[in-house]
mmCIF file with all atom_site columns, C-alpha atoms in Angstrom:
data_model
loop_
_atom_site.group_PDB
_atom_site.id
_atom_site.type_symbol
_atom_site.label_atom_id
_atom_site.label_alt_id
_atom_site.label_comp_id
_atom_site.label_asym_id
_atom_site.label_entity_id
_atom_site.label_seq_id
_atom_site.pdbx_PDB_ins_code
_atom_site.Cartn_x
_atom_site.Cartn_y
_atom_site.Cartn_z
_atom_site.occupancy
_atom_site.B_iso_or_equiv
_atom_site.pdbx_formal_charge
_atom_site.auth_seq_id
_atom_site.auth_comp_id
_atom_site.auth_asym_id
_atom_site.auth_atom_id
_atom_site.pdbx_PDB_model_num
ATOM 1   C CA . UNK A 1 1   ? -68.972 -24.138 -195.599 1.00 51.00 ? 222 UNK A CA 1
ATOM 2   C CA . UNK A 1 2   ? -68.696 -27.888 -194.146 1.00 54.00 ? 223 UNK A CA 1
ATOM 3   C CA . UNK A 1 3   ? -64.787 -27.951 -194.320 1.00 53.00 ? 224 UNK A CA 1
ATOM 4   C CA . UNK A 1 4   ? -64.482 -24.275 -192.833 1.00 57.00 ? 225 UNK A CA 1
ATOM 5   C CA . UNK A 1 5   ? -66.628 -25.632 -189.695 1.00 56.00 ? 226 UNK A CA 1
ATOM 6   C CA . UNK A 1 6   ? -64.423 -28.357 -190.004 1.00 56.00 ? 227 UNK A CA 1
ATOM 7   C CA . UNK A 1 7   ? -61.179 -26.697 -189.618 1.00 54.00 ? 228 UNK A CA 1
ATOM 8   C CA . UNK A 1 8   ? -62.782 -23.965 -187.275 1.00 62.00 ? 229 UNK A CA 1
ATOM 9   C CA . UNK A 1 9   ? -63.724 -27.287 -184.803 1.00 61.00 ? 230 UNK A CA 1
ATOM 10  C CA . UNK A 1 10  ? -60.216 -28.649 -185.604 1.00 63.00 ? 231 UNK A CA 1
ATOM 11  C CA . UNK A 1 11  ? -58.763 -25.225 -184.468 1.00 64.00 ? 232 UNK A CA 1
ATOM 12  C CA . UNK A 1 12  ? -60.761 -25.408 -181.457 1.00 65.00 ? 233 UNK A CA 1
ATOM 13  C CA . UNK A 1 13  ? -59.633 -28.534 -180.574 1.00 66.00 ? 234 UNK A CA 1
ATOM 14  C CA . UNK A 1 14  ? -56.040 -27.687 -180.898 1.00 66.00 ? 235 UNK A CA 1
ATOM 15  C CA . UNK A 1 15  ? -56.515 -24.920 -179.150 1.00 66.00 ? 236 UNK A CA 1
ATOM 16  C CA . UNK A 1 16  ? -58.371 -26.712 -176.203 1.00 65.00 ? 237 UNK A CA 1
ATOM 17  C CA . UNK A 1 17  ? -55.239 -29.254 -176.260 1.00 64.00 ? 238 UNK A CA 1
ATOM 18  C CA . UNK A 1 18  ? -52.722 -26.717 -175.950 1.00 65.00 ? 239 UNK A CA 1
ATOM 19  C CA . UNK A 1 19  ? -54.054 -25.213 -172.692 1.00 63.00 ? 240 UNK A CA 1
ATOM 20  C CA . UNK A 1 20  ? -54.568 -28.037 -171.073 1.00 63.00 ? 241 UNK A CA 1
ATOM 21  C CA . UNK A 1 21  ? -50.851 -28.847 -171.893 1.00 61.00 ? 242 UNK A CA 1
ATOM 22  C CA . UNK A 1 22  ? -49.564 -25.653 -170.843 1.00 65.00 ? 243 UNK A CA 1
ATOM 23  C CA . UNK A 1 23  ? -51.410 -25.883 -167.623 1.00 64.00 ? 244 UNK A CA 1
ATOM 24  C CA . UNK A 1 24  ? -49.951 -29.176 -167.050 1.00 66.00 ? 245 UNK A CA 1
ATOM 25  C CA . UNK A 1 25  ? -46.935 -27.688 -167.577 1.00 66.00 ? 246 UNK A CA 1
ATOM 26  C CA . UNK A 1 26  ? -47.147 -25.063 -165.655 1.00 68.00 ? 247 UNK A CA 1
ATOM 27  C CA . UNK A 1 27  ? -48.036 -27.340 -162.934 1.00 72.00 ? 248 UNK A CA 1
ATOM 28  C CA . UNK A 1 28  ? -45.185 -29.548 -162.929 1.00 74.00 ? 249 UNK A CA 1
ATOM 29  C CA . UNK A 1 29  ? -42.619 -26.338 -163.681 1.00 73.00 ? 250 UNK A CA 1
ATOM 30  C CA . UNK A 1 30  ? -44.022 -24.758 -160.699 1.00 76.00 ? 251 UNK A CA 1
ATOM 31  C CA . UNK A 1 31  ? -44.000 -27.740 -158.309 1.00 79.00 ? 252 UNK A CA 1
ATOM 32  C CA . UNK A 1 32  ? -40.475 -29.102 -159.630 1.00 83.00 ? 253 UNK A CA 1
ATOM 33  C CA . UNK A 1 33  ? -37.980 -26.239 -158.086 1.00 86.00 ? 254 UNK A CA 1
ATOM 34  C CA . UNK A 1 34  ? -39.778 -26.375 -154.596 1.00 86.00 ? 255 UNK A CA 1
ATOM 35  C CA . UNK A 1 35  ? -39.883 -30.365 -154.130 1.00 87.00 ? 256 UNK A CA 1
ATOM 36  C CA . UNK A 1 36  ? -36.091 -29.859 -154.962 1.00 91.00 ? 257 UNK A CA 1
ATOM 37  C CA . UNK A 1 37  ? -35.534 -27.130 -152.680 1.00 90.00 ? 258 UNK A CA 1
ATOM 38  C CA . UNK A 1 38  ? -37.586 -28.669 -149.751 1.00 90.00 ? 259 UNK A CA 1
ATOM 39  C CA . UNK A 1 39  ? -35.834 -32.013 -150.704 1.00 90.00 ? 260 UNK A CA 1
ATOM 40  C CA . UNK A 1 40  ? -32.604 -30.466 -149.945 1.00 94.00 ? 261 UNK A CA 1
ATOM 41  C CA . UNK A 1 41  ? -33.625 -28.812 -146.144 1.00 92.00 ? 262 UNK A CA 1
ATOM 42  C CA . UNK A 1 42  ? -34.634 -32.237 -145.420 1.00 92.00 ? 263 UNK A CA 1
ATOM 43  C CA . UNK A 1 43  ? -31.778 -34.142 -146.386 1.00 94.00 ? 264 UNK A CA 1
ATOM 44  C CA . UNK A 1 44  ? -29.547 -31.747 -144.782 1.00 94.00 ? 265 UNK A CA 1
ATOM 45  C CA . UNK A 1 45  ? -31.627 -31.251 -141.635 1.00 92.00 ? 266 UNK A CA 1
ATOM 46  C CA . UNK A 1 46  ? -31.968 -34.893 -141.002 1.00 92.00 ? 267 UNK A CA 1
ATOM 47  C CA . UNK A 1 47  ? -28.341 -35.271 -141.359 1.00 95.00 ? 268 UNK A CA 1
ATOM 48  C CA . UNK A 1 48  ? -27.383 -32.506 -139.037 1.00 94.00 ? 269 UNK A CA 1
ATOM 49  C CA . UNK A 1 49  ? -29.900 -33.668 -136.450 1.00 91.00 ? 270 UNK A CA 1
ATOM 50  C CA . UNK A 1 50  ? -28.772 -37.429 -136.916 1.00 92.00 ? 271 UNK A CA 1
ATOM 51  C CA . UNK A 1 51  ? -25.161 -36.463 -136.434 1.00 94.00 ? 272 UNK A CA 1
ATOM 52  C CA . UNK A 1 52  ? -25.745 -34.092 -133.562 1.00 92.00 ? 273 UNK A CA 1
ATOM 53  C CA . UNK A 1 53  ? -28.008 -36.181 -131.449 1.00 88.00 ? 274 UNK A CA 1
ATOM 54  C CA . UNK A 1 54  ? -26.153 -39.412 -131.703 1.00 90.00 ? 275 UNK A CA 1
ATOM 55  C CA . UNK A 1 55  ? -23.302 -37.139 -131.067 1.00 91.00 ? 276 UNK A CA 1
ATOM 56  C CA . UNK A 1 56  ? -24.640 -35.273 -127.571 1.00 90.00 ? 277 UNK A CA 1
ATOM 57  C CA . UNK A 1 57  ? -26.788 -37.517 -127.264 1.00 85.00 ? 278 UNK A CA 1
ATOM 58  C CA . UNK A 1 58  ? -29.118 -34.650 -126.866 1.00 83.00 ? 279 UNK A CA 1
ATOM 59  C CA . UNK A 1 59  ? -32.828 -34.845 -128.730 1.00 81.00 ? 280 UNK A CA 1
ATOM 60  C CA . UNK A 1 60  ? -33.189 -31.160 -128.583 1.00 83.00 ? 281 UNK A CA 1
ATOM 61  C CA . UNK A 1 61  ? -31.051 -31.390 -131.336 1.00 87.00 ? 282 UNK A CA 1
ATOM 62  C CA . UNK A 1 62  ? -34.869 -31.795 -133.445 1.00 85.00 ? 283 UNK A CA 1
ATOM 63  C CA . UNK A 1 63  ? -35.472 -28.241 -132.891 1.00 85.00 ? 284 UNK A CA 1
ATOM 64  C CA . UNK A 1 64  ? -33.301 -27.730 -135.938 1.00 88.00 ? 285 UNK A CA 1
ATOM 65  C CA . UNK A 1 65  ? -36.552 -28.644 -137.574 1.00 88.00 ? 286 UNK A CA 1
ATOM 66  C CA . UNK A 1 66  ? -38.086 -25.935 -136.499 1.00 86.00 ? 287 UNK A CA 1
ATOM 67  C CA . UNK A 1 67  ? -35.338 -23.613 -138.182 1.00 89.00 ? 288 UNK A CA 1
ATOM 68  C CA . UNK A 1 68  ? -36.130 -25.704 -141.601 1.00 89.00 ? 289 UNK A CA 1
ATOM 69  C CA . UNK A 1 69  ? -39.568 -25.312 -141.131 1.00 86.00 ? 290 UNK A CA 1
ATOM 70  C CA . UNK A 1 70  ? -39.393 -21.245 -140.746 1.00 88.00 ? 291 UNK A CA 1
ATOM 71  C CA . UNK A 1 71  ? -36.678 -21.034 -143.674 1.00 91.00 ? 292 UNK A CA 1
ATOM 72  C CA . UNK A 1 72  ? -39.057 -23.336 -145.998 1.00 87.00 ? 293 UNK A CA 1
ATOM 73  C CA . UNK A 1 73  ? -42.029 -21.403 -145.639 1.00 87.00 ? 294 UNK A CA 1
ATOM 74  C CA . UNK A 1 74  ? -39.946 -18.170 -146.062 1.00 89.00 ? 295 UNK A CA 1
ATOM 75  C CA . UNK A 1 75  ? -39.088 -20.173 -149.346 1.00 87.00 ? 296 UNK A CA 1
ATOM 76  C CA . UNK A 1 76  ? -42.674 -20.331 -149.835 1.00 84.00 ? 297 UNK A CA 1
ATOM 77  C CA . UNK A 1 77  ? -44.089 -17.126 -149.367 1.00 86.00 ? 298 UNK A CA 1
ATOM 78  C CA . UNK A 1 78  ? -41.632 -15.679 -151.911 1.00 86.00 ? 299 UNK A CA 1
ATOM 79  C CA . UNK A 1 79  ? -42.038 -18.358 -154.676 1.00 80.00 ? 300 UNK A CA 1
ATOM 80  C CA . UNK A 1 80  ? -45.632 -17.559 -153.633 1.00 77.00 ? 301 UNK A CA 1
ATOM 81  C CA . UNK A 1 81  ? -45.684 -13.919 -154.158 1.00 78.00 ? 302 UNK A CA 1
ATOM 82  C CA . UNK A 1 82  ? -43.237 -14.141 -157.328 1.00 77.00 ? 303 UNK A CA 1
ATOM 83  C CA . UNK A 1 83  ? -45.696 -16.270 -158.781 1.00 69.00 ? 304 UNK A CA 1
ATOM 84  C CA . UNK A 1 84  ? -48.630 -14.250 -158.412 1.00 67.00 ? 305 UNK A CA 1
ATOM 85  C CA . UNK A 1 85  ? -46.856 -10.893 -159.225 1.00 64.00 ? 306 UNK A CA 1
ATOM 86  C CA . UNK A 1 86  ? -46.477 -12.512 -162.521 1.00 58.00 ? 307 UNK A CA 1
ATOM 87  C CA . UNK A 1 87  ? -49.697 -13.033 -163.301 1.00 60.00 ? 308 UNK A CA 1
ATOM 88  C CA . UNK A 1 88  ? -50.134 -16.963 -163.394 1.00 61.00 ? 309 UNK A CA 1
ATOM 89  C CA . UNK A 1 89  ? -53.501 -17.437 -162.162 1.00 62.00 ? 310 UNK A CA 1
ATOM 90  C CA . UNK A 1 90  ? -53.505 -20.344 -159.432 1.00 66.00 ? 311 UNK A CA 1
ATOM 91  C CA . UNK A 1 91  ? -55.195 -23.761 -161.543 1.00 69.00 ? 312 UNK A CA 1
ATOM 92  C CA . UNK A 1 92  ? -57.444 -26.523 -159.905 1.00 70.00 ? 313 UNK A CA 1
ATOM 93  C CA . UNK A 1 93  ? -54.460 -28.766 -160.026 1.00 71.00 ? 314 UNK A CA 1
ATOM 94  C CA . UNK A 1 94  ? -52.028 -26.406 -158.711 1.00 74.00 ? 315 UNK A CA 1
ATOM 95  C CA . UNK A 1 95  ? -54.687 -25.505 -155.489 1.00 77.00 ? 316 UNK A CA 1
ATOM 96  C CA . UNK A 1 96  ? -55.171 -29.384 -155.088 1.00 78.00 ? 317 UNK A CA 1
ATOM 97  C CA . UNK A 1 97  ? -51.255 -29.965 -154.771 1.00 79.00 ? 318 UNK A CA 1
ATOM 98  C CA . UNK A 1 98  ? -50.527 -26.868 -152.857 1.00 79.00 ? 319 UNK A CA 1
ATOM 99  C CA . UNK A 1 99  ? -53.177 -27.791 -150.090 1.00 81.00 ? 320 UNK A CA 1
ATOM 100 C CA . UNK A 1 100 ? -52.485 -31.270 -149.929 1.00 83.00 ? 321 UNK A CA 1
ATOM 101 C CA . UNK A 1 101 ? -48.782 -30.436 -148.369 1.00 83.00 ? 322 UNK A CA 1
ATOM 102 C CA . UNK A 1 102 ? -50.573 -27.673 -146.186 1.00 82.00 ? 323 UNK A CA 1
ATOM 103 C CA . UNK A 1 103 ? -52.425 -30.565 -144.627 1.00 83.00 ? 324 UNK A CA 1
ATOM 104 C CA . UNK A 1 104 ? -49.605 -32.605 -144.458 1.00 82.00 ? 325 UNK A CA 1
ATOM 105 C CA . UNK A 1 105 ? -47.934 -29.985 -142.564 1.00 81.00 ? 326 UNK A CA 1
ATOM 106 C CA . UNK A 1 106 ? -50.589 -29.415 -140.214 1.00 81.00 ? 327 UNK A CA 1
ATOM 107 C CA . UNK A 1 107 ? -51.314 -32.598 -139.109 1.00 80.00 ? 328 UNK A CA 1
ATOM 108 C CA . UNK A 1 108 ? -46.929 -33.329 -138.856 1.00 77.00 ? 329 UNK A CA 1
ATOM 109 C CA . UNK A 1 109 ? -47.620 -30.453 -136.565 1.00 75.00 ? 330 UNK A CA 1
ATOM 110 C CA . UNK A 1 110 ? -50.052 -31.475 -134.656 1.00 76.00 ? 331 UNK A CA 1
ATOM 111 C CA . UNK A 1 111 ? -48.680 -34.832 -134.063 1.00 71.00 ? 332 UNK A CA 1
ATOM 112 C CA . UNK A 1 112 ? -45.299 -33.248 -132.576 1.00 69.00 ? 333 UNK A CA 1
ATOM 113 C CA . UNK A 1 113 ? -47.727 -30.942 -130.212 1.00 67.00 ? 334 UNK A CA 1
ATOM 114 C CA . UNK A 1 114 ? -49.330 -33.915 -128.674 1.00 67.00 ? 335 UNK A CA 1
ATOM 115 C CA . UNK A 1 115 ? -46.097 -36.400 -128.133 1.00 61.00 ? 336 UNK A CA 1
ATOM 116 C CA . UNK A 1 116 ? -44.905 -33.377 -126.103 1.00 59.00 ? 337 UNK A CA 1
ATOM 117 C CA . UNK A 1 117 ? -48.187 -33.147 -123.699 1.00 59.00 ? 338 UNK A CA 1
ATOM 118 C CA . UNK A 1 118 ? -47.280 -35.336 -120.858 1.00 56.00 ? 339 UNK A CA 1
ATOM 119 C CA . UNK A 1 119 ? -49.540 -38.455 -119.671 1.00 56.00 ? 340 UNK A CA 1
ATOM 120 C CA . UNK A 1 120 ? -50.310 -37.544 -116.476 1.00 55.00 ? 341 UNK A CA 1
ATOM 121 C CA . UNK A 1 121 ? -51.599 -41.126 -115.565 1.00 53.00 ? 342 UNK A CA 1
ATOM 122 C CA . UNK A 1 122 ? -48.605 -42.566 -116.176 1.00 49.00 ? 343 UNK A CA 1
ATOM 123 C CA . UNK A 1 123 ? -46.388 -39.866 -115.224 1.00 52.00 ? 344 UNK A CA 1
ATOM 124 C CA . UNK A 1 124 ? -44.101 -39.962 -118.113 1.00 54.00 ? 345 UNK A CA 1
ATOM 125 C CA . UNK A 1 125 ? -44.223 -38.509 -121.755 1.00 53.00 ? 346 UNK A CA 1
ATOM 126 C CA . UNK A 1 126 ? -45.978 -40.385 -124.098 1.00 54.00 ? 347 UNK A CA 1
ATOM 127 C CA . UNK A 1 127 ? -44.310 -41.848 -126.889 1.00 61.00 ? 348 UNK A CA 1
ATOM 128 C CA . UNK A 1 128 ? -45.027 -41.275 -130.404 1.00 67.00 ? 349 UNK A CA 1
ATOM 129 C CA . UNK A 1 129 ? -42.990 -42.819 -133.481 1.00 77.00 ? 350 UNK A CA 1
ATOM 130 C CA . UNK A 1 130 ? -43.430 -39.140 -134.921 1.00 82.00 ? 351 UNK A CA 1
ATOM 131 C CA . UNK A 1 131 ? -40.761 -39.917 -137.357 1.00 86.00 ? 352 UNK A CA 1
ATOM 132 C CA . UNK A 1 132 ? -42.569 -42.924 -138.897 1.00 87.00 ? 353 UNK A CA 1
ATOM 133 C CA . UNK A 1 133 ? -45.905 -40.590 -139.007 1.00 85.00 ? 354 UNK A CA 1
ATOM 134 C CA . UNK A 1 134 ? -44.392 -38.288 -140.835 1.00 86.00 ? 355 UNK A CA 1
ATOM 135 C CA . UNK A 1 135 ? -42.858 -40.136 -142.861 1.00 87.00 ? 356 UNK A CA 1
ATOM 136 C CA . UNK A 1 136 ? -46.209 -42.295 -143.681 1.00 86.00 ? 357 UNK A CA 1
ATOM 137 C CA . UNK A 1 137 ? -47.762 -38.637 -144.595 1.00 85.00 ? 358 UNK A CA 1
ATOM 138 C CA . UNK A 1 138 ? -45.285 -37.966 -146.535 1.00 83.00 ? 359 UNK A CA 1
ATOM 139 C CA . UNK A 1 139 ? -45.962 -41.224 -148.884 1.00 84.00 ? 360 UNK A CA 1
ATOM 140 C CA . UNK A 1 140 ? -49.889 -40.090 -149.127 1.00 85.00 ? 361 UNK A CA 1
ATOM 141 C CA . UNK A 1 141 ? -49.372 -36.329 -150.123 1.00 84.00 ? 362 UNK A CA 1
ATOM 142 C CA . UNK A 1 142 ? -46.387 -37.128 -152.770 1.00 84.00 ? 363 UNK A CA 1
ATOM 143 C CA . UNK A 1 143 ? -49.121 -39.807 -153.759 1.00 83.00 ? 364 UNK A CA 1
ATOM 144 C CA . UNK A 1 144 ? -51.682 -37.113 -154.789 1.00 82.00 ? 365 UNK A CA 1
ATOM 145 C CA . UNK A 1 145 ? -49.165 -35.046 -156.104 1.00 81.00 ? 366 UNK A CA 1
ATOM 146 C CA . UNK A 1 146 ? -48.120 -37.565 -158.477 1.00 80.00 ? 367 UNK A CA 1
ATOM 147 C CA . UNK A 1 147 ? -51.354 -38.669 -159.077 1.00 80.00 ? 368 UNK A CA 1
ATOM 148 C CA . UNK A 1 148 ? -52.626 -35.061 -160.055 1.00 77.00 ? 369 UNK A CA 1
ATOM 149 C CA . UNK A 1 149 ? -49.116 -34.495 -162.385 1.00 76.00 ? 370 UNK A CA 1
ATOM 150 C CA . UNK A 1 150 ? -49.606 -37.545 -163.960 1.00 74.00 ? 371 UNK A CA 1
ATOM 151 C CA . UNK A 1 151 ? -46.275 -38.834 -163.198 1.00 75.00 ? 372 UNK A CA 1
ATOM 152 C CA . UNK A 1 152 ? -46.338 -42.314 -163.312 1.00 73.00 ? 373 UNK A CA 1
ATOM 153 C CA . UNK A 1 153 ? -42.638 -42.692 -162.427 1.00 72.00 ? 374 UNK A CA 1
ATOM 154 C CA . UNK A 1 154 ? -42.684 -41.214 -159.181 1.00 74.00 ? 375 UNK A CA 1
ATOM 155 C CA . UNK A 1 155 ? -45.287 -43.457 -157.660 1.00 76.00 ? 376 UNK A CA 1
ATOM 156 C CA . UNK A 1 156 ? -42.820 -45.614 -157.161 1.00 78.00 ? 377 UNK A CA 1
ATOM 157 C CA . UNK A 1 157 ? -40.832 -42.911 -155.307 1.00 76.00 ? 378 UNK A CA 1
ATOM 158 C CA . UNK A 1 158 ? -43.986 -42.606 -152.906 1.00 77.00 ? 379 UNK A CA 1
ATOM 159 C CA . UNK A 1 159 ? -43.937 -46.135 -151.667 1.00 81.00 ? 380 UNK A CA 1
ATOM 160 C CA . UNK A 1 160 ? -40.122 -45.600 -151.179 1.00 79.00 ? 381 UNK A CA 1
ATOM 161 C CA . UNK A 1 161 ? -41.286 -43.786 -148.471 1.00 80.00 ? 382 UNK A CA 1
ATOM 162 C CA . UNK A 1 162 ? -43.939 -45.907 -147.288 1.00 80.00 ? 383 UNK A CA 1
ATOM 163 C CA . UNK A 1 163 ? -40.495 -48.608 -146.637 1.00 82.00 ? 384 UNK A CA 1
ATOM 164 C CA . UNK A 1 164 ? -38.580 -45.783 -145.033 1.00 81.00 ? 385 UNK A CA 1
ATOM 165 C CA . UNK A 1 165 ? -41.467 -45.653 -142.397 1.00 82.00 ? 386 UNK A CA 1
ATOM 166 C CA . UNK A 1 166 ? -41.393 -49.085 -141.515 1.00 82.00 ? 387 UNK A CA 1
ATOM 167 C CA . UNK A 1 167 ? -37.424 -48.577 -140.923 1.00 83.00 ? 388 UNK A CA 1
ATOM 168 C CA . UNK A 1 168 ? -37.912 -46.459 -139.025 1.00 82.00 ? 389 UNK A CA 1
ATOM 169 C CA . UNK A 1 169 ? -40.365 -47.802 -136.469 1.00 83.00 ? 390 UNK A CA 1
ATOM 170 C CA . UNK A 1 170 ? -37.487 -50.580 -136.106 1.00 85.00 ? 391 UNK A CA 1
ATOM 171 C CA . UNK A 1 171 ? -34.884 -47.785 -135.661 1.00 82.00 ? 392 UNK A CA 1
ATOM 172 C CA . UNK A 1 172 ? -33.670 -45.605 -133.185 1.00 80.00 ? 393 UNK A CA 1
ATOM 173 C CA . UNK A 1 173 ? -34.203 -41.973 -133.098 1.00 78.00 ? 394 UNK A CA 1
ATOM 174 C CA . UNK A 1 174 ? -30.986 -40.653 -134.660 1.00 85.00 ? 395 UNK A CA 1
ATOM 175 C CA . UNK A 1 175 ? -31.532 -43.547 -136.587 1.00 89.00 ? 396 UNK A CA 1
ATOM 176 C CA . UNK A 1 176 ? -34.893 -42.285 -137.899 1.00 87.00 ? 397 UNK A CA 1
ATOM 177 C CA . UNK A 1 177 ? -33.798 -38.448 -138.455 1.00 88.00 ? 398 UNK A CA 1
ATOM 178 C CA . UNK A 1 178 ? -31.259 -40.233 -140.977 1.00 91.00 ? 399 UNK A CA 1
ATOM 179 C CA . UNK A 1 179 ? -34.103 -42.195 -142.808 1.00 90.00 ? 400 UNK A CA 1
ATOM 180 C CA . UNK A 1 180 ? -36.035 -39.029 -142.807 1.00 89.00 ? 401 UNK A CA 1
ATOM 181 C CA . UNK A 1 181 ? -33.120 -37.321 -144.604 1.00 91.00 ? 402 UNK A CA 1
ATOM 182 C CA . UNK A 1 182 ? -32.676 -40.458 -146.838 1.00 91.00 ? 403 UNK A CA 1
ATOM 183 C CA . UNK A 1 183 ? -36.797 -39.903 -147.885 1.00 89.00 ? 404 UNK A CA 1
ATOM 184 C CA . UNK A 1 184 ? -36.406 -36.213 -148.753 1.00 89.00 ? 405 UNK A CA 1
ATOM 185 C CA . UNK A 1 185 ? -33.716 -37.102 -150.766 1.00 90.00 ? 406 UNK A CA 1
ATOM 186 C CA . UNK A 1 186 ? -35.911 -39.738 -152.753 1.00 87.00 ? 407 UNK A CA 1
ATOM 187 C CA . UNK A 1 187 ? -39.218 -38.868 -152.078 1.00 85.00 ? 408 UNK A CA 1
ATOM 188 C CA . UNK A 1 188 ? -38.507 -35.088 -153.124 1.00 87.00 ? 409 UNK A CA 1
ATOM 189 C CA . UNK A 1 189 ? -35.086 -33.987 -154.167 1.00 90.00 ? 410 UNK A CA 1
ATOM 190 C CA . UNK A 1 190 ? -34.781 -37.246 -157.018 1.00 88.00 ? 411 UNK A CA 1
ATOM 191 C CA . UNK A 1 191 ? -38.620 -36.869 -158.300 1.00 86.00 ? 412 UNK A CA 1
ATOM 192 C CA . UNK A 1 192 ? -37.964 -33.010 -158.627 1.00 87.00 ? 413 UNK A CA 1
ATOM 193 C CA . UNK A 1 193 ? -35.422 -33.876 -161.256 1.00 89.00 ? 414 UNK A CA 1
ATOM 194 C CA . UNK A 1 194 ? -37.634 -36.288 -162.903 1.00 85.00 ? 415 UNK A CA 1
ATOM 195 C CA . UNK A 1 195 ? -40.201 -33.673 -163.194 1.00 85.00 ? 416 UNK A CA 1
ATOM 196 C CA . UNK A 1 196 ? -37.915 -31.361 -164.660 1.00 85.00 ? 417 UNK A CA 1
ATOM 197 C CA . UNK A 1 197 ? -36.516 -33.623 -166.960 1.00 85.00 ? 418 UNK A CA 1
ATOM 198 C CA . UNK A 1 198 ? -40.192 -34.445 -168.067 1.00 80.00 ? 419 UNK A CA 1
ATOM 199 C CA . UNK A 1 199 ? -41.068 -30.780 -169.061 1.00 78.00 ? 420 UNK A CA 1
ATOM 200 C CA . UNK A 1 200 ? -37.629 -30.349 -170.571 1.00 78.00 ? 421 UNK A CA 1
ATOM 201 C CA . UNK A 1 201 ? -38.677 -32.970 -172.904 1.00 76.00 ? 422 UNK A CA 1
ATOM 202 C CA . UNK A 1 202 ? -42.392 -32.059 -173.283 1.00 69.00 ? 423 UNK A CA 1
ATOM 203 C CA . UNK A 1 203 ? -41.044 -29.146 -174.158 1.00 67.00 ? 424 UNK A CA 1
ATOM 204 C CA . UNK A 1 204 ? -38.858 -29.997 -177.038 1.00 68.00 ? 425 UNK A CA 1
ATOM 205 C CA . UNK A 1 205 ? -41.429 -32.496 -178.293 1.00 63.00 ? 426 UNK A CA 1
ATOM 206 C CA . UNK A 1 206 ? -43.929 -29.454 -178.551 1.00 62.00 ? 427 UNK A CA 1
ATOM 207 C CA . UNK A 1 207 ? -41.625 -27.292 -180.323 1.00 60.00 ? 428 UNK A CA 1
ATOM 208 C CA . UNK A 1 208 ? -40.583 -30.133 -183.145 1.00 62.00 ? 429 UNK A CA 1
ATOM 209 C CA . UNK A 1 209 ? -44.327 -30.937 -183.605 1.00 58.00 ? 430 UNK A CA 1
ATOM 210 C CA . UNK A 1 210 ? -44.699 -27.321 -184.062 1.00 59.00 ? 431 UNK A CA 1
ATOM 211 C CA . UNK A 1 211 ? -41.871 -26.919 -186.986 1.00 60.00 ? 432 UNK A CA 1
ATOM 212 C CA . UNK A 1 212 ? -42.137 -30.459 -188.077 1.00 55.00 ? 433 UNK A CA 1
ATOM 213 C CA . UNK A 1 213 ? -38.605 -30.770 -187.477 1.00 52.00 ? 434 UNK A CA 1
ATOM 214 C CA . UNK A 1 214 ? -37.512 -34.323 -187.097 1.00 52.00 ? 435 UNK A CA 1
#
């Protein structure tokens, strides 16, 4: 009776272990492909914008942000809906990570709207390094994210970004579109990978454990 408890609390234990695994999993799956995806907009964005306005020497040229901004959440929606159509059931950690970059988005929005309301005091628009406040939000949400993945290597990707925003305070605005490119590429596009790589291996570490196949 004592050793079937024990295996029965054994089995329960197992059992506990293995879906707080495949949640992780899940978790860092589903976050990989868009951080890769979003990664890319940037980087190509901020290279497009970069070029143009240093070409023109027109800022307008930021508007193209807009464009990633619509195509990215169209990106969104759909990985969104796919999700839920197939029946994965949103987790704490998934929630915590998905509102953390709504914030981050809102408040990058926010900041944009005010450095275009005028200063009527001083006559003149008000400037705002929105660059390097974007890219200093960037640093704190990819900070949680990491934090709640447990992925100890991309911490250091998240202070990568943190540098990138003091560039850019010392650079000039086609400049900064450039070092915003340079942190989507790093901050997003190069942890993606890592993530991926990560499960890839959990992965085959679960199923040798399972067969106990060397």
């Amino acid at each position: 009776m004592d050793d079937n408890k024990k295996l029965a609390a054994e089995r329960s234990l197992e059992i506990i272990r293995d879906a707080i695994w495949r949640s992780r999993r899940d978790v860092m799956n589903d976050a990989a492909t868009p951080m890769i995806v979003w990664g890319v907009l940037i980087c190509i964005t901020g290279i497009a914008v970069s070029w143009a306005w240093g070409a023109t020497g027109e800022p307008l040229w930021n508007l193209l942000w807009v464009v990633m901004g619509g195509i990215g959440w169209c990106y969104y929606l759909i990985n969104l809906k796919r999700r839920y159509d197939g029946g994965q059931a949103p987790t704490f950690a998934s929630q915590v990570i998905r509102w953390t970059w709504m914030y981050f988005a809102m408040i990058s929005v926010f900041a944009v709207i005010f450095s275009c309301i005028p200063n009527k005091a001083a006559h003149e628009w008000p400037y705002v390094p929105i660059y390097p406040i974007v890219m200093l939000l960037f640093a704190l949400a990819s900070a949680v994210q990491t934090t709640v993945m447990n992925v100890k290597e991309n911490y250091g990707f998240s202070a990568m970004s943190l540098m990138g925003a003091g560039w850019a305070l010392q650079d000039s605005g086609t400049e900064q579109a450039f070092d915003m490119a340079m942190v989507g590429l790093v901050c997003l596009v190069v942890p993606g990978i890592v993530i991926k790589y990560k499960v890839w291996k959990q992965n085959g570490e679960r199923e040798t454990e399972r067969t106990g196949e060397p």
